[in-house]
GROMACS .gro file of C-alpha atoms in nm:
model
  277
    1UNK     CA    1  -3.091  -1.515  -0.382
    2UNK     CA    2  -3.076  -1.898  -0.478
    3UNK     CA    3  -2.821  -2.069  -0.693
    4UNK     CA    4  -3.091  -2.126  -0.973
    5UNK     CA    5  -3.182  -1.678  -0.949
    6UNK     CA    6  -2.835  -1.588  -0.966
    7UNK     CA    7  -2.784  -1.838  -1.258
    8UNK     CA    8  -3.074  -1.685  -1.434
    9UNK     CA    9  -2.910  -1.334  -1.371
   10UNK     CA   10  -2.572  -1.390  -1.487
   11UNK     CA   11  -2.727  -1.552  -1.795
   12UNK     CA   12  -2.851  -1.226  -1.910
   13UNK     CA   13  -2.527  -1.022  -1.880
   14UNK     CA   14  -2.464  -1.057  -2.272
   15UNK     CA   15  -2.811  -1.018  -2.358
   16UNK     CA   16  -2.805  -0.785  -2.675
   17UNK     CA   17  -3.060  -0.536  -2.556
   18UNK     CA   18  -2.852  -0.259  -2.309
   19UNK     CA   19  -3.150  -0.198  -2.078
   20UNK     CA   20  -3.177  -0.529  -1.975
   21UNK     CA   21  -2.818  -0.583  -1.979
   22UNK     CA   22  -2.759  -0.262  -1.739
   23UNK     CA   23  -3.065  -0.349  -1.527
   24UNK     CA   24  -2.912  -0.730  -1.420
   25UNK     CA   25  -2.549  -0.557  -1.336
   26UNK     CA   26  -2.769  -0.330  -1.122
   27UNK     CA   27  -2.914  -0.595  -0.963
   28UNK     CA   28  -2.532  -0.814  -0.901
   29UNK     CA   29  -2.389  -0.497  -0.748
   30UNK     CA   30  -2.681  -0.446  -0.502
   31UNK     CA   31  -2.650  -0.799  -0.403
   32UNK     CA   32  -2.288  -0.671  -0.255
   33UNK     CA   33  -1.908  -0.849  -0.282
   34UNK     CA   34  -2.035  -1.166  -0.073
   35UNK     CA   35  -2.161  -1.241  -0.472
   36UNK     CA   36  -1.781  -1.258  -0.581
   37UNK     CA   37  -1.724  -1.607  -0.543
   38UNK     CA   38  -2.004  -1.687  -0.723
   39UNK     CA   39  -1.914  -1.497  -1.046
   40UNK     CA   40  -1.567  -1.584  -0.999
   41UNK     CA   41  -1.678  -1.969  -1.011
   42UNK     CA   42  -1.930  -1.815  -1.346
   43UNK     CA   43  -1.636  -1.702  -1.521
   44UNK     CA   44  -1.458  -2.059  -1.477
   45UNK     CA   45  -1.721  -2.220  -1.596
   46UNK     CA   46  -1.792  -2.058  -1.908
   47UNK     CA   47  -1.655  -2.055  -2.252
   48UNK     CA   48  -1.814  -1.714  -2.362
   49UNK     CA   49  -1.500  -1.413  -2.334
   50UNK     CA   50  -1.792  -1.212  -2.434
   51UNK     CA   51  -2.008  -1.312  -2.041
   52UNK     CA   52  -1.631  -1.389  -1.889
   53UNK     CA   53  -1.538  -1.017  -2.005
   54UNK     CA   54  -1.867  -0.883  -1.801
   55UNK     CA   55  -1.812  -1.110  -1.510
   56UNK     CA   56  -1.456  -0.926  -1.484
   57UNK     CA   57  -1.572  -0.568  -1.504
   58UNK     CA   58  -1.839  -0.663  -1.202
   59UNK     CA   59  -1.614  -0.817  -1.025
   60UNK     CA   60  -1.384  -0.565  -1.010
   61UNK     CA   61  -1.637  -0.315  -0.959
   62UNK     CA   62  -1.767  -0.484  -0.608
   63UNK     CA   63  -1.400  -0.540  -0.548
   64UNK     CA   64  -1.352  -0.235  -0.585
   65UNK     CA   65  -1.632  -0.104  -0.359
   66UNK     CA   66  -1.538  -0.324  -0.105
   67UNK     CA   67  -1.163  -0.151  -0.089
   68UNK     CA   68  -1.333   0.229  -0.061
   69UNK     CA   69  -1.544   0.050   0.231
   70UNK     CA   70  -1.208  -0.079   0.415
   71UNK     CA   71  -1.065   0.306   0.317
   72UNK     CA   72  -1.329   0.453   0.498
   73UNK     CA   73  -1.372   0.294   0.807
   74UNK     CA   74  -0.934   0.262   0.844
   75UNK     CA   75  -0.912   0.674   0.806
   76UNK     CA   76  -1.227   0.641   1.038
   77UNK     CA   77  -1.060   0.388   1.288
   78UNK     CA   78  -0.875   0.490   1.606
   79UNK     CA   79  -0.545   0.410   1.524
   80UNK     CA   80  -0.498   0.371   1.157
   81UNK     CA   81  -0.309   0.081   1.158
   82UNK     CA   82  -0.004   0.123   0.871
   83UNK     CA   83  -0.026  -0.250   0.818
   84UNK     CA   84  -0.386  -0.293   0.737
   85UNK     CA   85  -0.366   0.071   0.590
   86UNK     CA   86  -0.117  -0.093   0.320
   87UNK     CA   87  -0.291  -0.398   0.270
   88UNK     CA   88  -0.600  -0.214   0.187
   89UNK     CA   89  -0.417  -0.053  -0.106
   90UNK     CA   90  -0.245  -0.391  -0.191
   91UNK     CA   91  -0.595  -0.513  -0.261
   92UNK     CA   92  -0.652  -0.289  -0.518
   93UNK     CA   93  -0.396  -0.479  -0.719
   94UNK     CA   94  -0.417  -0.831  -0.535
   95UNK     CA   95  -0.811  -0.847  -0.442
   96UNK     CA   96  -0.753  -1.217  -0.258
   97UNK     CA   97  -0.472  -1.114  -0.071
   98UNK     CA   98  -0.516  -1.193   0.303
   99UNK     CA   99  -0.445  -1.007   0.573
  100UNK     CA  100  -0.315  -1.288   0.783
  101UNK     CA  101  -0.047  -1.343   0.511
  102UNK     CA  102   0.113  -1.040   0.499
  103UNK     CA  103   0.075  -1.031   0.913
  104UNK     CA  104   0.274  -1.302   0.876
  105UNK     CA  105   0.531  -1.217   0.658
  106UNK     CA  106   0.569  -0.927   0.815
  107UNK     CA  107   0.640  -1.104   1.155
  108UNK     CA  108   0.923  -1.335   0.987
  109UNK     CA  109   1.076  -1.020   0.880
  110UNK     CA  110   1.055  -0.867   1.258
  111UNK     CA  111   1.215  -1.146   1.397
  112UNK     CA  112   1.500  -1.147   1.148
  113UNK     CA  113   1.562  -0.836   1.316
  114UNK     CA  114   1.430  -0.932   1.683
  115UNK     CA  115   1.714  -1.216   1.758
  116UNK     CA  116   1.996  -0.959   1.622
  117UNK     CA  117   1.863  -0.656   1.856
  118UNK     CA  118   1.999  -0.541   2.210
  119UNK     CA  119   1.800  -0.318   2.378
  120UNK     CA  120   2.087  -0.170   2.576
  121UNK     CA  121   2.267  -0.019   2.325
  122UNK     CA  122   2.279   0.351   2.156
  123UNK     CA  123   1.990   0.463   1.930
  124UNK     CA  124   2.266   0.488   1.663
  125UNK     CA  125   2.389   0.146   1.756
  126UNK     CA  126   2.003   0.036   1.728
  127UNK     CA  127   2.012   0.171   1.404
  128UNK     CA  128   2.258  -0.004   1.235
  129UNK     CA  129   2.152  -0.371   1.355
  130UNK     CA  130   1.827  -0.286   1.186
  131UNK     CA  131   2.053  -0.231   0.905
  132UNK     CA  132   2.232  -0.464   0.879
  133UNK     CA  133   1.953  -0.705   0.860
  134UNK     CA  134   1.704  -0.536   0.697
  135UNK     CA  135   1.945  -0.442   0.400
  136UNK     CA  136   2.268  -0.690   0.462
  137UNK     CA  137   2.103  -1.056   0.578
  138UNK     CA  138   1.713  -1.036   0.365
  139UNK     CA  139   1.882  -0.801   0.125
  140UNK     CA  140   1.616  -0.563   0.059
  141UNK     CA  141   1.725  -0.253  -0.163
  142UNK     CA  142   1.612   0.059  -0.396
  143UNK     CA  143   1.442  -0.100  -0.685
  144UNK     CA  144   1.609   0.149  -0.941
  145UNK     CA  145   1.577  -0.010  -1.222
  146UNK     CA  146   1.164   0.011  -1.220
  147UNK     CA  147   1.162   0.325  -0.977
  148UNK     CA  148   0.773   0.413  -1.125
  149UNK     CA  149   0.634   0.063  -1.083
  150UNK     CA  150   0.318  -0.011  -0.965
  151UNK     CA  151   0.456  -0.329  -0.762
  152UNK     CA  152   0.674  -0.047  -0.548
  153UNK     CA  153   0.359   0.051  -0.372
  154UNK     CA  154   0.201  -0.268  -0.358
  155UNK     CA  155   0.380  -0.401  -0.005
  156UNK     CA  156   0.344  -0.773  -0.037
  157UNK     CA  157   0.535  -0.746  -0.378
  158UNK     CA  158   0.807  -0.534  -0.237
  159UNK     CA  159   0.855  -0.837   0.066
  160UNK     CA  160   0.873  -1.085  -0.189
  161UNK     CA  161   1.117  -0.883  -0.459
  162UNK     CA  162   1.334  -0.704  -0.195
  163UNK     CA  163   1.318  -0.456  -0.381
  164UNK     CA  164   1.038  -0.084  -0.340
  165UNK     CA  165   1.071   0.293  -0.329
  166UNK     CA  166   1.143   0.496  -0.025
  167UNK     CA  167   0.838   0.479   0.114
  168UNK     CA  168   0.755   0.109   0.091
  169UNK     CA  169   1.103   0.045   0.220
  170UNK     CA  170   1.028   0.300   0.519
  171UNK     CA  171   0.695   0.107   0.551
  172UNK     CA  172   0.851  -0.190   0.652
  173UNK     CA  173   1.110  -0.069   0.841
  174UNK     CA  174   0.857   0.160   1.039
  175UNK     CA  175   0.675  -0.129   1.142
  176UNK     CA  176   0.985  -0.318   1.245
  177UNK     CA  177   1.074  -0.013   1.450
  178UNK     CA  178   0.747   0.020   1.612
  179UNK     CA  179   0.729  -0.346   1.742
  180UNK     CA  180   1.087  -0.341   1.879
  181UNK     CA  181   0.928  -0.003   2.062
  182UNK     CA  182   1.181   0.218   1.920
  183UNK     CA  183   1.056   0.604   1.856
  184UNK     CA  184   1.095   0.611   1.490
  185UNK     CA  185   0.862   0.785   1.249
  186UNK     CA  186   0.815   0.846   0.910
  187UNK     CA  187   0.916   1.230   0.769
  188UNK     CA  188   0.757   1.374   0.428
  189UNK     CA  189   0.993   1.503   0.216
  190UNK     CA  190   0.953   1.637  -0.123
  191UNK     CA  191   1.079   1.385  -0.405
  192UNK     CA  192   1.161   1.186  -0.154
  193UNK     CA  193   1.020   0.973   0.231
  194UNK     CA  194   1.255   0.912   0.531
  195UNK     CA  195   1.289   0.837   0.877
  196UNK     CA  196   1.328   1.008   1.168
  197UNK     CA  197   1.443   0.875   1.554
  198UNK     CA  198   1.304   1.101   1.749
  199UNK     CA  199   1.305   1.130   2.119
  200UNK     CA  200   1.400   1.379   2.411
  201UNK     CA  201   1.795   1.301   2.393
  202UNK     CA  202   1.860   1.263   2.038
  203UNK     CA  203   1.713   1.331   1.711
  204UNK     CA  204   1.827   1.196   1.372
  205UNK     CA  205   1.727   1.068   1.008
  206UNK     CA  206   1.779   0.737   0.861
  207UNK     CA  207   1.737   0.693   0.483
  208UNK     CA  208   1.581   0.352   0.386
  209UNK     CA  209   1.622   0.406   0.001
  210UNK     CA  210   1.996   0.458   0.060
  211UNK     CA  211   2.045   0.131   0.302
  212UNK     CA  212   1.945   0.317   0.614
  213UNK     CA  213   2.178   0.575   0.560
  214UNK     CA  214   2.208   0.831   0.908
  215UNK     CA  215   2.202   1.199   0.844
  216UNK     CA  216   2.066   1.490   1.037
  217UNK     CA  217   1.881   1.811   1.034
  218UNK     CA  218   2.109   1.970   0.847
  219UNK     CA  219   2.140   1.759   0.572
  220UNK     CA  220   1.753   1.817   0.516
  221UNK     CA  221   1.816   2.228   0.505
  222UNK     CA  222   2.074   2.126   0.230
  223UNK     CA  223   1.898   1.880   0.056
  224UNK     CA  224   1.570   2.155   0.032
  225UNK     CA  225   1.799   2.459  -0.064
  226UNK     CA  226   1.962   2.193  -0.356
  227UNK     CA  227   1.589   2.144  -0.464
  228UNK     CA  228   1.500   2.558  -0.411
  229UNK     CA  229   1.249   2.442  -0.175
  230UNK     CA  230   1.139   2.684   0.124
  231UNK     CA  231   1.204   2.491   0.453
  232UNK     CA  232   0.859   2.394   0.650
  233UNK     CA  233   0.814   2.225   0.983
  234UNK     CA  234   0.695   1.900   0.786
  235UNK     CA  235   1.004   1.854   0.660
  236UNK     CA  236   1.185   1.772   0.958
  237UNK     CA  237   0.878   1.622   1.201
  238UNK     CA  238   0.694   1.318   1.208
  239UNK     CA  239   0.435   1.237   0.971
  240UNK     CA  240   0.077   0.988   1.088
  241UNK     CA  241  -0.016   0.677   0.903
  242UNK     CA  242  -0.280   0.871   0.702
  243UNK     CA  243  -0.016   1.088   0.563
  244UNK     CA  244   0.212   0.760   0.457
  245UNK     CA  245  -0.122   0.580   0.311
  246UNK     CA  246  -0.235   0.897   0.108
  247UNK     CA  247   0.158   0.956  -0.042
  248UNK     CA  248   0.138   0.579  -0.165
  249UNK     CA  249  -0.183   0.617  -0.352
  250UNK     CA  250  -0.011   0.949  -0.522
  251UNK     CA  251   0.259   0.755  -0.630
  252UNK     CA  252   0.030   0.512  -0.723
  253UNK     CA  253  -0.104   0.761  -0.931
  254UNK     CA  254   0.244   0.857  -1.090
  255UNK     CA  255   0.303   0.494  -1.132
  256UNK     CA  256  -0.026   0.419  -1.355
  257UNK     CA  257  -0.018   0.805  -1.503
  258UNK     CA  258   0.354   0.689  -1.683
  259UNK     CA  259   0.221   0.391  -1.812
  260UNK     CA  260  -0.124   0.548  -1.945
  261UNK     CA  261  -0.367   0.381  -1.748
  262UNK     CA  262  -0.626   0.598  -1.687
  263UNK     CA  263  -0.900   0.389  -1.546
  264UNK     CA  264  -0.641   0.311  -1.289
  265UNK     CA  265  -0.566   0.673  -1.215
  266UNK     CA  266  -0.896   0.748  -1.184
  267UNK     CA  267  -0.987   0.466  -0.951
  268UNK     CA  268  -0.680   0.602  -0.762
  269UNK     CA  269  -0.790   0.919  -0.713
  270UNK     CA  270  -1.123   0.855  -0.614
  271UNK     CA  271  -0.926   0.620  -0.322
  272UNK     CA  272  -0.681   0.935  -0.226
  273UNK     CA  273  -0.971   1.172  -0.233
  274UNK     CA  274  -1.157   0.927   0.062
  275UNK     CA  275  -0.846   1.034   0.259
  276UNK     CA  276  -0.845   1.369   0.188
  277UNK     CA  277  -1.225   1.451   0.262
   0.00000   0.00000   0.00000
C-alpha cells in the first residue's frame, strides 16, 4: 500500500462506529509486521492518546505474531539454537532488540572467560575458572531480592543487571561452556535448574544460582527426598534447548501470574503451548 492508503487507514482507527473501526485493524494486521515502522512513526506523530492507544494494541499484536512466527520455525529448526531461542522470548518484552546485540554481548562475556581458560587442566579445575569469572571478575549473582521478576527471564536484562534466576544464570553459563567445547548441559530439577559436566570419565553438577557451586549425584537424591519428590531419570541427565526455552516461558508465567497480569499470562501460554504441540 502507498504512504497516502495507509494514512487514510490509520485515520479511521478511532472512528466511532466499531465495524469500521474493526474492519481497518483487519486490514493493518493482514498487511503483516513490515507495517510496524510505519505506525510506530503514526503514534509519534500524533497528539490523539485515543489513535496512539490503538496504534499500541496493533502494534503489539503484529509484534506479537511475529514472535509465535520466530517460535515456530526455532522448535522447527535443526538445532534450536539456546541463544536465538532466548532472544525470541526477550522480544516479547524488548520487541527492537537485535540479535546481533546480544550475539555480541554474549561474546564479550565468553572472552572474559576465554583469556582465563587452560584447556589442559581437570574438568573440576575448568570449572572453577569459569567461576571465578563468571561470578568473581563480571560479578553476576542470584537476584534474590526480585526472585519472581519478569527481567530474570528476559536474558539481555540479566547481562546488563548481573543479576537472574537459575536458569538465566545457567543460560549464560551454558553457552560459555559450549563455545569453550566443554560437555556441560543443563539438568531440570524441580524448584530449581542446574548444570551437569558430563562425559565418559567424570560426571558432576555445578549450581549457577549458588556461584557455581560443585555437587554430585547424591546431593540430587537428597535434595529430592528433602522435597518428597520420587527420583526420575530427568533429574540427573541432560536436558535439550527446547526443554530450557519452554521452563523460561513457565516462569515467565509465574512471574506475570504474581503480579496479576493476565493478558501477559495468556500471551505466555499461548507461546509455551507452540512448544509443547
Amino acid at each position: 500500500m502507498t504512504d497516502s492508503e495507509l494514512n487514510a487507514l490509520v485515520s479511521l482507527l478511532d472512528d466511532t462506529d466499531q465495524e469500521v473501526k474493526s474492519h481497518v485493524k483487519n486490514k493493518i494486521i493482514s498487511l503483516g509486521h513490515s507495517v510496524i515502522p510505519f505506525l510506530e512513526k503514526k503514534w509519534e506523530d500524533s497528539f490523539n492518546p485515543e489513535l496512539q492507544k490503538e496504534i499500541e494494541e496493533l502494534v503489539h499484536h503484529l509484534q506479537f505474531f511475529l514472535l509465535k512466527d520466530r517460535l515456530r520455525d526455532w522448535k522447527n529448526s535443526p538445532d534450536q539454537d539456546l541463544l536465538t531461542g532466548l532472544w525470541i522470548i526477550n522480544t516479547y518484552q524488548y520487541p527492537d532488540l537485535e540479535f546481533e546485540k546480544l550475539n555480541a554481548d554474549m561474546h564479550q562475556i565468553y572472552f572474559e572467560v576465554w583469556t582465563a581458560f587452560k584447556n589442559d587442566l581437570l574438568p573440576f579445575e575448568q570449572v572453577r575458572i569459569i567461576n571465578g569469572v563468571l561470578f568473581g571478575t563480571l560479578r553476576f549473582s542470584a537476584n534474590t531480592k526480585n526472585f519472581h521478576s519478569p527481567g530474570n527471564s528476559m536474558i539481555s536484562n540479566v547481562i546488563e543487571s548481573r543479576k537472574g534466576n537459575p536458569i538465566s544464570l545457567c543460560a549464560i553459563y551454558l553457552l560459555v561452556a559450549k563455545k569453550l567445547g566443554l560437555p556441560i548441559y543443563g539438568v531440570n530439577l524441580p524448584n530449581l535448574f542446574v548444570l551437569t559436566y558430563k562425559s565418559k570419565e567424570t560426571t558432576f553438577y555445578i549450581n549457577a544460582f549458588n556461584k557455581g557451586l560443585i555437587f554430585g549425584k547424591n546431593d540430587i537424591s537428597n535434595y529430592l527426598e528433602h522435597l518428597q519428590i520420587e527420583p526420575k531419570d530427568v533429574f540427573f541427565e541432560p536436558c535439550t534447548n527446547l526443554d530450557i526455552i519452554a521452563r523460561m516461558l513457565r516462569n515467565l508465567i509465574g512471574a506475570f501470574e504474581k503480579l496479576g497480569e493476565v493478558e501477559k499470562m495468556d500471551e505466555v501460554r499461548e507461546l509455551l503451548s507452540i512448544l509443547e504441540n
